[in-house]
């Protein structure tokens, strides 16, 4: 089971040395996380791995356009890189797909390193593949490390936030969560991904080809809500994304969307019990949204009407959820964790190592 | 340490038998909790104790005006009552004061029973008296039971909710939480407690005599927020409650408040760092409030503006927070817990025993 050496490595973050962080996958989100981590104190990036030929062998500082070397060269082989660098935690960001990330997470666990991952399906993996989830939990316990999937959504807005909002309810009949985003304020690849500027016909063809997928993770969020509330759902249904057509010409930094063309999309999903949609998630993202918000409507005793005015920016939110989970994952008892079973989310102060050391450890 | 018998008693709630609940203190809130618990399945009230002569010896059903006996007679002595009834958890509701409840909580721990308490200062006792908090933690661990103080406020609206809302923040500069309540919709004793209908002079005299105290627990909430965010505050300041004078004549079920008389009060408290009020809590409660709400304003990256429209009813919220904490406390690892270190809040389904049995146990 947990060897003293592993315990020393992963459980003993001290304010006298920085937290050692590695990256598994150096894409857009990892780069943003790395930049945000460099703003913190008491943290050191010690390794990074990726499969892309144009990244392997280069200094991470160059890839992140930092105009300075970080002394961390992107490696191809995780085992070698991790055994040399001895990170306390791996920030994993390669894919949304549980089956794809499963062997990668296992590599980290085997090396005795805690993992926090952006993989959407890992946020509540029991829904997608219970066998994999249980195997990850068992393997993580065996190696004395903690694993968590998180992000802004899934991971917060459409699961943790509504679950938390049911805390003061004597009973809950129905939950509806809506995310209303102005995609014109987001990254250009994101605007492309949701079909901005296409004709309705082109949009439907892209849906057929699965090159437009809509928001990934609504089913994951529904399963987490149901687990937290003790609801045994009959079914979880995700509808195909629907195009939202511009009702007037709208300009973004990616495209000028003429009236009648696709401005963005709507993804809907339902958790169904006895024929009723007791969980309803609606993700709406298009150019020209005037009021951005995230809202939670709970029908119960009492009703709860919660709203985040202006919404939460997706990229910033995901970066923050990952970074803010580092202390919780390092201090958690070994195993696979999900956000609904972990301590409430919270921002981290500037000095990450000091905060981790002074926070209570679950294994004590 | 934990004897097998105790483990069996407190850790083995099965769907084949009800959760056994006892009450320590049978006042207004306990009575509301008991009534709400009787609406759930898989739960049995097995004991109740109180010091009041007009309660001891009477059936709990009569005290709750249920028009039926519950077969639970209010006892005076906790030790005898608990050793006979063998509850899984005690719902403790006697006082806001940590020093007063300390020996009572210890009695429960000594009897090997988990505790969830409405005591405001127990919600984050490290602020009020670190020695007592650490002693409770040590004693609870020694006896293999879990202890938690919770409620709507402190316990949720002005601490857990704002802490959770910082989850997607890369950094936080300042937090302001406002609770805006229409006291005219609350219980009559509550309206009396906040000075409704007094002259300003009478109000200030009551403040002097400490018979009007304002909202209890703002300092507790501030300390919990600071702990969660890793902020070492220089000071926590609670201002004396300020009267809010009616700007027009307002009628409630308790009093007709003529213009110029006290309609209610405002309690403010601040967490101060380097001379700046980085945590600001404002509790406003008076007759004639038109828009009730609970709001959280976070200045940081990003800013978060969260609002619960209509607010959360204090009594219902506290009852629900207590009941919804039962599964978490029973399944938690032994020790003194605080809401910022416990799993995210969530509503409980109708069948309490089934839910407790199927939820993961921290001590496994």
XYZ file of C-alpha atoms in Angstrom:
728
model
C 0.000 0.000 0.000
C 1.259 3.560 0.631
C 5.006 3.417 1.021
C 6.668 5.887 3.372
C 8.571 7.305 0.389
C 5.342 8.041 -1.497
C 3.751 9.513 1.570
C 6.753 11.772 1.968
C 6.607 12.779 -1.650
C 2.937 13.577 -1.993
C 1.717 14.360 1.466
C 4.435 16.507 2.873
C 4.171 19.851 1.068
C 6.034 22.292 3.275
C 6.027 26.066 3.345
C 9.807 25.830 3.018
C 9.657 24.418 -0.484
C 7.400 25.064 -3.469
C 4.616 22.691 -4.513
C 5.946 20.710 -7.468
C 3.505 20.705 -10.391
C 3.714 18.770 -13.659
C 1.596 19.096 -16.810
C 0.243 16.125 -18.724
C -0.767 17.678 -22.046
C 0.335 21.180 -23.009
C -2.620 22.614 -24.930
C -4.572 25.854 -24.675
C -6.015 25.258 -21.192
C -2.754 23.888 -19.746
C -0.955 26.954 -21.035
C -3.463 29.250 -19.357
C -3.182 27.245 -16.121
C 0.619 27.395 -16.257
C 0.568 31.169 -16.741
C -1.850 31.608 -13.820
C 0.278 29.309 -11.620
C 3.342 31.422 -12.339
C 1.454 34.339 -10.722
C 1.263 32.355 -7.456
C 4.071 31.967 -4.937
C 5.344 28.707 -3.506
C 4.737 26.732 -6.669
C 7.185 25.327 -9.206
C 6.495 23.755 -12.583
C 8.846 20.781 -12.699
C 7.784 18.725 -15.713
C 5.543 18.737 -18.753
C 4.718 16.057 -21.263
C 2.889 16.043 -24.565
C 2.659 13.866 -27.682
C 2.818 16.706 -30.243
C 6.024 16.715 -32.315
C 6.032 20.515 -32.413
C 6.125 20.671 -28.614
C 8.381 17.806 -27.492
C 11.936 18.993 -26.777
C 11.011 22.684 -26.469
C 11.193 24.699 -23.256
C 7.766 25.266 -21.718
C 8.518 28.982 -21.429
C 8.799 29.224 -25.237
C 5.570 27.305 -25.794
C 3.741 29.624 -23.396
C 5.297 32.697 -25.121
C 6.732 33.850 -21.800
C 9.854 35.363 -23.404
C 11.888 33.440 -20.818
C 12.956 29.845 -20.377
C 11.376 27.883 -17.541
C 14.040 25.172 -17.602
C 11.285 22.618 -18.209
C 11.601 20.791 -21.503
C 8.459 19.111 -22.838
C 9.018 15.353 -22.738
C 7.175 12.602 -24.556
C 7.420 9.879 -21.931
C 5.526 10.454 -18.690
C 7.191 7.717 -16.647
C 10.721 8.999 -17.230
C 9.768 12.668 -16.809
C 7.828 12.086 -13.596
C 10.365 9.792 -11.948
C 13.027 12.467 -12.481
C 10.958 15.519 -11.534
C 9.035 14.043 -8.573
C 5.949 16.297 -8.819
C 3.436 16.526 -5.964
C 0.597 16.784 -8.451
C -0.048 16.391 -12.158
C -2.361 18.785 -13.974
C -3.835 16.587 -16.657
C -5.504 18.121 -19.723
C -5.628 15.975 -22.834
C -9.181 14.856 -23.655
C -12.842 14.947 -22.588
C -13.092 11.208 -23.065
C -12.804 8.891 -20.045
C -11.638 5.888 -22.062
C -8.860 7.936 -23.643
C -7.588 9.439 -20.391
C -7.875 6.253 -18.320
C -4.405 4.859 -19.201
C -2.866 8.338 -18.813
C -4.326 8.813 -15.317
C -3.131 5.318 -14.446
C 0.438 6.271 -15.445
C 0.313 9.159 -12.960
C -1.149 7.009 -10.184
C 1.463 4.315 -10.793
C 4.166 6.957 -10.424
C 2.652 7.845 -7.036
C 1.476 11.318 -8.057
C -1.830 13.059 -7.287
C -3.880 14.109 -10.318
C -6.292 16.931 -11.061
C -7.730 16.658 -14.555
C -9.829 18.785 -16.905
C -11.357 15.628 -18.447
C -15.098 16.330 -18.466
C -16.135 12.694 -18.141
C -13.761 12.182 -15.203
C -15.712 14.782 -13.184
C -18.313 12.118 -12.449
C -16.971 8.961 -14.131
C -19.412 6.590 -12.399
C -22.049 7.654 -14.934
C -20.016 6.957 -18.059
C -18.190 3.830 -16.957
C -18.563 2.579 -13.391
C -15.944 -0.156 -13.866
C -13.257 2.354 -14.866
C -14.230 4.686 -12.007
C -14.006 1.907 -9.430
C -10.723 0.688 -10.856
C -9.261 4.222 -10.684
C -10.438 4.531 -7.087
C -8.925 1.188 -6.103
C -5.647 1.885 -7.911
C -5.341 5.393 -6.409
C -5.931 4.021 -2.905
C -3.343 1.303 -3.514
C -0.764 3.942 -4.450
C -1.773 6.439 -1.767
C -2.704 9.246 -4.152
C -5.825 11.299 -4.914
C -7.468 11.868 -8.288
C -10.085 14.483 -9.226
C -11.702 15.686 -12.431
C -12.980 19.258 -12.318
C -13.541 22.458 -14.256
C -16.125 25.178 -14.520
C -18.696 23.018 -16.270
C -18.871 20.160 -15.478
C -17.342 20.722 -12.046
C -19.113 23.822 -10.811
C -21.828 25.816 -12.573
C -24.262 23.071 -13.536
C -23.611 20.572 -10.730
C -21.720 21.807 -7.632
C -23.567 25.137 -7.564
C -27.111 23.698 -7.883
C -26.294 20.875 -5.436
C -25.010 23.438 -2.921
C -28.116 25.563 -3.468
C -30.293 22.629 -2.340
C -28.527 22.661 1.059
C -31.244 24.821 2.700
C -34.113 22.807 1.137
C -36.318 20.407 3.089
C -37.230 18.738 -0.166
C -36.544 19.249 -3.857
C -38.977 18.494 -6.673
C -37.180 19.847 -9.706
C -33.918 21.585 -10.642
C -33.324 23.725 -13.697
C -29.919 25.193 -14.516
C -29.312 27.620 -17.362
C -26.005 28.913 -18.677
C -26.433 31.889 -21.005
C -23.176 32.844 -22.716
C -22.218 35.474 -25.236
C -19.872 33.407 -27.409
C -18.684 36.570 -29.168
C -16.602 37.298 -26.073
C -14.887 33.922 -26.138
C -11.848 32.479 -27.947
C -12.068 32.234 -31.773
C -11.627 28.398 -31.827
C -14.565 28.228 -29.419
C -16.744 30.358 -31.705
C -15.827 28.090 -34.610
C -16.599 24.968 -32.549
C -20.194 26.078 -31.963
C -20.850 26.760 -35.665
C -20.831 30.570 -35.626
C -21.554 31.951 -39.114
C -22.693 28.678 -40.706
C -25.988 28.260 -42.525
C -28.542 26.130 -40.692
C -27.982 23.347 -43.270
C -24.198 23.425 -42.768
C -24.723 23.372 -39.012
C -26.912 20.269 -39.191
C -24.327 18.551 -41.410
C -21.590 19.310 -38.867
C -23.795 17.852 -36.142
C -24.241 14.695 -38.259
C -20.456 14.439 -38.690
C -20.059 15.125 -34.953
C -17.652 17.973 -35.661
C -20.097 20.159 -33.733
C -20.878 18.420 -30.456
C -22.427 21.155 -28.353
C -21.440 21.394 -24.720
C -19.686 18.292 -23.370
C -20.632 17.110 -19.905
C -24.306 17.866 -19.352
C -24.943 14.163 -18.717
C -22.024 14.131 -16.266
C -23.501 17.078 -14.346
C -26.940 15.451 -14.245
C -25.480 12.228 -12.848
C -23.586 14.123 -10.165
C -26.696 16.047 -9.104
C -28.707 12.821 -8.948
C -26.022 11.125 -6.854
C -25.827 14.042 -4.415
C -29.597 14.175 -3.953
C -30.030 10.399 -3.733
C -32.204 10.339 -6.869
C -32.242 7.085 -8.843
C -33.016 8.444 -12.317
C -34.794 6.339 -14.922
C -32.915 8.024 -17.735
C -30.496 10.789 -18.679
C -31.263 12.274 -22.098
C -29.014 14.632 -24.052
C -30.690 16.266 -27.054
C -28.624 17.063 -30.170
C -27.475 20.710 -30.134
C -29.921 23.091 -31.799
C -28.703 26.016 -33.909
C -29.603 29.505 -32.770
C -30.100 31.759 -35.784
C -29.148 35.426 -35.646
C -32.190 37.688 -35.454
C -30.019 40.589 -36.582
C -26.533 40.988 -38.054
C -23.956 40.583 -35.286
C -20.191 41.095 -35.481
C -17.650 39.243 -33.353
C -13.841 39.049 -33.579
C -14.346 35.753 -35.465
C -17.192 36.401 -37.896
C -19.921 38.717 -39.031
C -23.098 36.736 -38.529
C -25.734 37.935 -40.983
C -29.370 37.676 -39.871
C -30.598 34.112 -40.429
C -27.163 32.475 -40.144
C -26.081 30.451 -37.116
C -25.095 32.688 -34.175
C -24.411 29.750 -31.839
C -26.213 26.837 -30.257
C -28.289 25.455 -27.448
C -27.555 22.129 -25.726
C -30.241 20.626 -23.501
C -30.222 17.571 -21.292
C -32.677 16.060 -18.858
C -32.639 13.741 -15.893
C -35.882 11.801 -15.966
C -37.756 10.136 -13.102
C -41.215 8.587 -13.536
C -41.596 10.337 -16.887
C -40.815 13.753 -15.450
C -37.807 15.945 -16.297
C -36.728 16.545 -12.716
C -33.306 17.848 -13.762
C -33.154 20.244 -16.704
C -29.883 21.691 -17.955
C -29.819 24.294 -20.716
C -26.565 25.535 -22.163
C -27.027 28.477 -24.538
C -24.077 30.114 -26.266
C -24.285 32.490 -29.191
C -23.090 35.814 -30.529
C -25.196 38.784 -29.502
C -26.449 37.518 -26.116
C -27.307 40.672 -24.222
C -27.524 39.365 -20.685
C -25.006 36.702 -19.697
C -25.849 34.724 -16.586
C -25.773 31.383 -14.824
C -28.996 30.548 -13.057
C -30.274 27.816 -10.761
C -34.004 27.348 -10.219
C -35.003 24.863 -7.549
C -38.643 23.947 -7.058
C -38.952 22.619 -3.559
C -39.423 23.713 0.022
C -38.399 26.475 -0.169
C -38.009 27.442 -3.840
C -34.524 28.797 -4.541
C -33.840 31.275 -7.347
C -30.105 31.832 -7.643
C -28.375 33.814 -10.336
C -24.806 34.784 -11.134
C -25.169 38.047 -13.027
C -22.784 38.268 -15.980
C -22.081 34.536 -15.684
C -18.635 33.082 -15.062
C -16.090 33.166 -17.886
C -15.507 29.565 -18.973
C -11.737 29.596 -19.457
C -10.924 31.638 -16.347
C -13.352 29.517 -14.358
C -11.812 26.239 -15.463
C -8.267 27.443 -14.820
C -9.274 28.616 -11.343
C -11.211 25.435 -10.492
C -8.122 23.364 -11.416
C -5.651 25.523 -9.478
C -7.968 25.878 -6.468
C -8.373 22.093 -6.340
C -4.631 21.486 -5.947
C -4.591 21.914 -2.124
C -7.770 19.851 -1.702
C -6.446 16.999 -3.856
C -3.034 16.959 -2.168
C -4.631 16.959 1.303
C -7.460 14.534 0.493
C -7.421 10.924 1.559
C -6.270 8.584 -1.240
C -8.760 7.546 -3.907
C -10.852 8.879 -6.768
C -12.793 11.947 -5.665
C -15.771 13.725 -7.159
C -16.691 17.342 -6.478
C -19.938 16.405 -4.708
C -18.003 14.436 -2.076
C -15.105 16.852 -1.667
C -14.903 19.873 0.658
C -16.649 22.983 -0.658
C -14.737 24.849 -3.399
C -12.708 27.928 -2.461
C -10.142 30.274 -3.978
C -6.501 29.822 -3.003
C -4.311 32.610 -1.630
C -1.078 33.730 -3.322
C 1.221 31.446 -1.326
C 0.150 27.998 -2.392
C 2.662 25.887 -0.416
C 1.968 27.706 2.861
C -1.785 27.255 2.354
C -1.435 23.550 1.564
C 0.740 22.963 4.592
C -1.582 24.792 6.962
C -4.795 23.145 5.664
C -6.084 20.059 7.489
C -5.139 16.740 5.957
C -7.875 14.143 5.578
C -5.542 11.233 6.164
C -4.394 12.395 9.579
C -10.481 4.564 21.158
C -13.457 3.532 18.991
C -14.919 0.374 20.416
C -16.509 -2.102 17.990
C -19.814 -1.581 19.786
C -19.724 2.167 19.159
C -18.719 1.656 15.568
C -21.661 -0.642 15.133
C -23.981 1.834 16.769
C -23.011 4.983 14.932
C -21.535 3.887 11.666
C -23.846 1.140 10.585
C -27.103 2.832 9.592
C -28.905 0.286 7.444
C -31.817 0.687 5.069
C -33.500 -2.079 7.046
C -33.830 0.057 10.157
C -34.586 3.738 10.721
C -31.913 6.295 11.665
C -32.272 6.876 15.400
C -32.413 10.582 16.251
C -32.422 12.238 19.683
C -33.061 15.869 20.601
C -30.954 17.779 23.100
C -33.140 20.807 23.863
C -36.786 20.946 22.821
C -37.362 24.578 21.874
C -38.870 26.280 18.847
C -36.254 25.185 16.312
C -36.048 21.601 17.650
C -39.815 21.350 17.373
C -39.726 22.508 13.756
C -36.891 20.056 13.010
C -38.810 17.211 14.668
C -41.918 17.965 12.615
C -39.895 18.076 9.379
C -38.136 14.805 10.297
C -41.494 13.118 10.796
C -42.193 13.898 7.106
C -39.159 11.794 6.121
C -39.050 8.005 5.944
C -36.490 5.768 7.593
C -36.056 7.977 10.625
C -37.183 7.503 14.203
C -37.111 9.966 17.083
C -35.931 7.890 20.033
C -35.147 10.366 22.810
C -35.434 13.988 23.815
C -34.060 15.894 26.759
C -34.637 19.363 28.130
C -34.200 21.228 31.407
C -37.581 23.021 31.400
C -39.956 21.823 34.124
C -42.957 22.317 31.822
C -41.475 19.896 29.301
C -39.802 17.129 31.330
C -42.040 14.087 31.665
C -44.349 15.018 28.784
C -44.613 13.103 25.508
C -42.804 14.856 22.659
C -45.914 14.515 20.493
C -47.879 16.685 22.957
C -45.141 19.307 23.097
C -45.067 19.479 19.294
C -48.905 19.713 19.190
C -49.032 16.674 16.937
C -52.331 15.410 18.416
C -50.672 12.022 18.782
C -48.171 10.505 21.199
C -44.697 9.751 19.873
C -43.852 7.416 22.756
C -40.865 9.647 23.536
C -41.018 11.254 26.965
C -38.835 14.330 27.514
C -36.126 13.407 30.021
C -33.926 15.640 32.131
C -30.804 13.504 32.218
C -28.974 13.025 28.906
C -26.740 10.158 30.000
C -29.626 7.920 31.107
C -31.834 8.816 28.157
C -29.107 8.256 25.569
C -27.788 4.996 27.028
C -31.305 3.579 26.868
C -32.312 4.955 23.458
C -29.005 4.429 21.619
C -29.424 7.209 19.045
C -27.223 7.414 15.938
C -27.195 11.185 16.156
C -28.203 13.959 18.540
C -29.774 17.130 17.227
C -28.544 19.693 19.706
C -30.301 23.079 20.025
C -29.936 24.865 23.345
C -27.789 28.009 23.025
C -25.717 30.187 20.668
C -22.901 30.243 23.201
C -19.935 27.891 22.792
C -19.018 27.910 26.489
C -22.560 26.968 27.446
C -22.898 24.131 24.942
C -19.406 22.712 25.441
C -20.296 20.420 28.398
C -23.533 19.371 26.643
C -21.719 18.392 23.443
C -19.182 16.531 25.569
C -21.983 14.493 27.169
C -23.091 13.357 23.708
C -19.559 12.528 22.602
C -18.936 10.585 25.804
C -22.068 8.561 25.098
C -20.596 7.724 21.688
C -23.173 9.652 19.686
C -22.682 11.928 16.670
C -23.869 15.517 17.087
C -25.271 18.153 14.786
C -25.908 21.421 16.601
C -27.606 24.750 15.890
C -25.140 26.537 18.199
C -23.970 29.523 16.156
C -20.534 29.712 17.744
C -19.943 25.989 17.181
C -20.204 26.545 13.402
C -16.623 27.792 13.459
C -15.507 27.452 17.083
C -11.805 27.996 16.383
C -12.520 31.743 16.220
C -14.266 32.017 19.582
C -12.193 29.570 21.601
C -9.500 27.513 19.890
C -8.785 25.465 23.026
C -12.409 24.290 23.281
C -12.522 23.541 19.551
C -9.359 21.449 19.698
C -10.533 19.653 22.809
C -13.876 18.806 21.136
C -12.013 17.525 18.088
C -9.701 15.361 20.183
C -12.528 14.014 22.347
C -14.734 13.237 19.319
C -11.887 11.369 17.623
C -11.236 9.435 20.831
C -14.869 8.316 20.936
C -15.177 7.712 17.189
C -17.969 10.226 16.606
C -18.453 13.337 14.471
C -19.602 16.777 15.600
C -20.832 19.676 13.448
C -22.406 23.063 14.091
C -24.548 24.371 11.238
C -27.606 26.375 10.276
C -28.658 28.847 7.635
C -26.565 31.693 9.008
C -23.916 31.006 10.191
C -23.579 27.754 8.267
C -24.633 28.687 4.776
C -25.694 32.110 3.502
C -22.847 34.290 4.777
C -20.006 31.768 4.774
C -20.483 28.515 2.827
C -22.189 30.275 -0.097
C -19.586 33.057 -0.538
C -16.702 30.589 -0.014
C -18.180 28.315 -2.695
C -18.643 31.300 -5.006
C -14.877 31.964 -4.866
C -14.250 28.492 -6.329
C -13.958 29.803 -9.912
C -11.761 32.785 -8.901
C -8.035 33.011 -9.635
C -7.748 35.551 -6.855
C -10.060 37.380 -4.473
C -9.568 40.933 -3.222
C -12.772 41.558 -1.305
C -16.029 39.806 -0.364
C -19.274 41.499 0.545
C -22.322 39.522 1.641
C -25.721 41.084 2.250
C -28.815 39.486 3.737
C -31.938 41.594 3.224
C -34.910 40.231 5.164
C -38.487 41.329 5.596
C -38.882 40.632 9.303
C -42.652 41.151 8.996
C -42.834 37.680 7.435
C -41.013 36.016 10.317
C -42.074 34.622 13.706
C -43.423 37.117 16.262
C -40.687 36.405 18.858
C -38.167 37.162 16.132
C -39.819 40.522 15.360
C -39.723 41.328 19.054
C -36.071 40.313 19.297
C -35.038 42.879 16.683
C -36.875 45.744 18.401
C -39.817 46.143 16.035
C -42.091 49.018 17.137
C -39.712 50.522 19.721
C -38.665 54.155 19.734
C -35.070 54.773 18.749
C -34.282 55.635 22.391
C -35.845 52.400 23.678
C -33.933 50.462 20.999
C -30.594 51.923 22.107
C -31.410 51.097 25.745
C -32.152 47.491 24.794
C -28.820 47.358 22.962
C -27.088 48.659 26.122
C -28.807 45.970 28.180
C -27.892 43.434 25.487
C -31.514 42.321 25.231
C -31.260 43.256 21.559
C -28.131 41.638 20.176
C -28.626 41.849 16.430
C -27.694 38.864 14.327
C -25.503 36.317 16.137
C -22.653 34.766 14.220
C -21.318 37.364 11.786
C -17.870 37.047 13.395
C -18.119 33.257 13.080
C -18.904 33.540 9.358
C -16.021 35.961 8.813
C -13.579 33.602 10.535
C -14.763 30.669 8.432
C -14.366 32.643 5.195
C -10.872 33.746 6.228
C -9.879 30.176 7.087
C -11.169 28.830 3.765
C -9.344 31.483 1.739
C -6.134 31.268 3.762
C -6.432 34.884 4.911
C -4.744 35.804 8.202
C -6.963 38.699 9.288
C -5.645 41.460 11.529
C -9.035 41.931 13.123
C -12.706 40.960 13.085
C -14.986 43.850 14.049
C -18.693 43.581 14.842
C -20.500 46.910 15.051
C -23.426 47.340 17.483
C -26.753 46.816 15.681
C -28.206 50.016 14.232
C -31.949 50.710 14.322
C -33.754 51.080 11.016
C -36.585 53.586 11.367
C -39.811 53.146 9.419
C -40.094 55.635 6.572
C -43.843 54.966 6.437
C -46.355 53.229 8.675
C -46.025 49.473 8.235
C -48.223 46.716 9.652
C -47.023 43.222 10.535
C -48.701 40.395 12.458
C -46.738 41.581 15.512
C -47.008 45.367 15.470
C -48.045 48.439 13.570
C -44.844 50.386 13.104
C -45.638 54.079 12.832
C -43.299 56.176 10.692
C -40.201 57.092 12.735
C -40.375 54.065 15.049
C -37.982 51.133 14.804
C -38.892 48.798 11.921
C -35.912 46.515 12.513
C -32.136 46.605 12.494
C -28.899 46.312 10.619
C -25.907 44.322 11.883
C -22.544 44.846 10.211
C -19.225 43.123 10.672
C -15.871 43.340 8.959
C -12.795 41.225 8.486
C -9.830 43.562 8.337
C -6.449 43.051 6.697
C -3.848 45.835 6.446
C -6.487 48.404 7.389
C -8.871 47.292 4.651
C -12.322 45.731 5.144
C -11.722 42.738 2.902
C -14.754 40.866 4.260
C -17.962 42.848 4.757
C -21.128 41.243 6.087
C -24.368 43.192 6.283
C -27.450 41.696 7.871
C -30.544 43.855 7.399
C -33.915 42.836 8.794
C -36.947 45.064 9.142
C -40.642 45.318 8.464
C -41.549 46.648 5.034
C -38.518 45.400 3.070
C -39.755 45.225 -0.499
C -37.116 43.063 -2.099
C -35.763 40.210 0.020
C -32.484 38.709 -1.159
C -29.169 37.193 -0.214
C -26.272 38.496 -2.240
C -22.576 37.761 -2.586
C -20.258 40.243 -4.271
C -16.719 39.091 -4.895
C -14.126 41.501 -6.232
C -11.428 39.427 -7.812
C -10.505 37.702 -11.028
C -13.205 37.320 -12.175
C -15.719 39.393 -10.214
C -18.680 37.290 -9.089
C -22.131 38.772 -8.514
C -24.419 36.137 -7.042
C -27.919 36.692 -5.773
C -30.650 34.529 -4.306
C -33.834 36.347 -5.264
C -36.370 36.359 -2.439
C -33.688 35.217 -0.007
C -33.869 32.003 1.994
C -36.337 31.790 4.894
C -34.270 31.605 8.077
C -36.239 28.988 10.022
C -36.842 26.649 7.067
C -33.228 27.068 6.027
C -31.867 26.197 9.461
C -34.148 23.190 9.829
C -33.081 21.951 6.396
C -29.365 22.560 6.979
C -29.576 20.511 10.208
C -31.542 17.630 8.669
C -29.440 17.595 5.490
C -26.271 17.407 7.575
C -27.350 14.188 9.328
C -26.048 11.846 6.591
C -22.807 13.799 6.209
C -22.133 13.806 9.962
C -22.941 10.102 10.375
C -20.708 9.185 7.425
C -17.882 11.612 8.230
C -14.626 10.517 9.793
C -14.538 11.106 13.557
C -13.756 14.581 14.868
C -15.069 18.133 15.010
C -16.084 19.279 11.528
C -16.743 22.717 10.097
C -18.837 23.400 7.016
C -15.853 24.715 5.029
C -14.075 21.374 5.379
C -17.093 19.132 4.882
C -18.512 17.865 1.578
C -20.707 20.384 -0.264
C -24.215 20.816 1.191
C -27.118 18.997 -0.452
C -30.770 18.215 0.189
C -31.676 14.750 1.419
C -34.255 12.506 -0.260
C -37.336 11.186 1.558
C -35.770 7.902 2.666
C -33.072 9.009 5.041
C -31.741 5.607 6.155
C -31.410 4.310 2.585
C -29.549 7.480 1.563
C -27.169 7.291 4.526
C -26.409 3.651 3.874
C -25.732 4.189 0.171
C -23.538 7.275 0.646
C -19.764 6.800 0.825
C -18.273 6.659 4.297
C -15.166 8.710 4.972
C -13.730 6.233 7.411
C -13.693 3.321 4.977
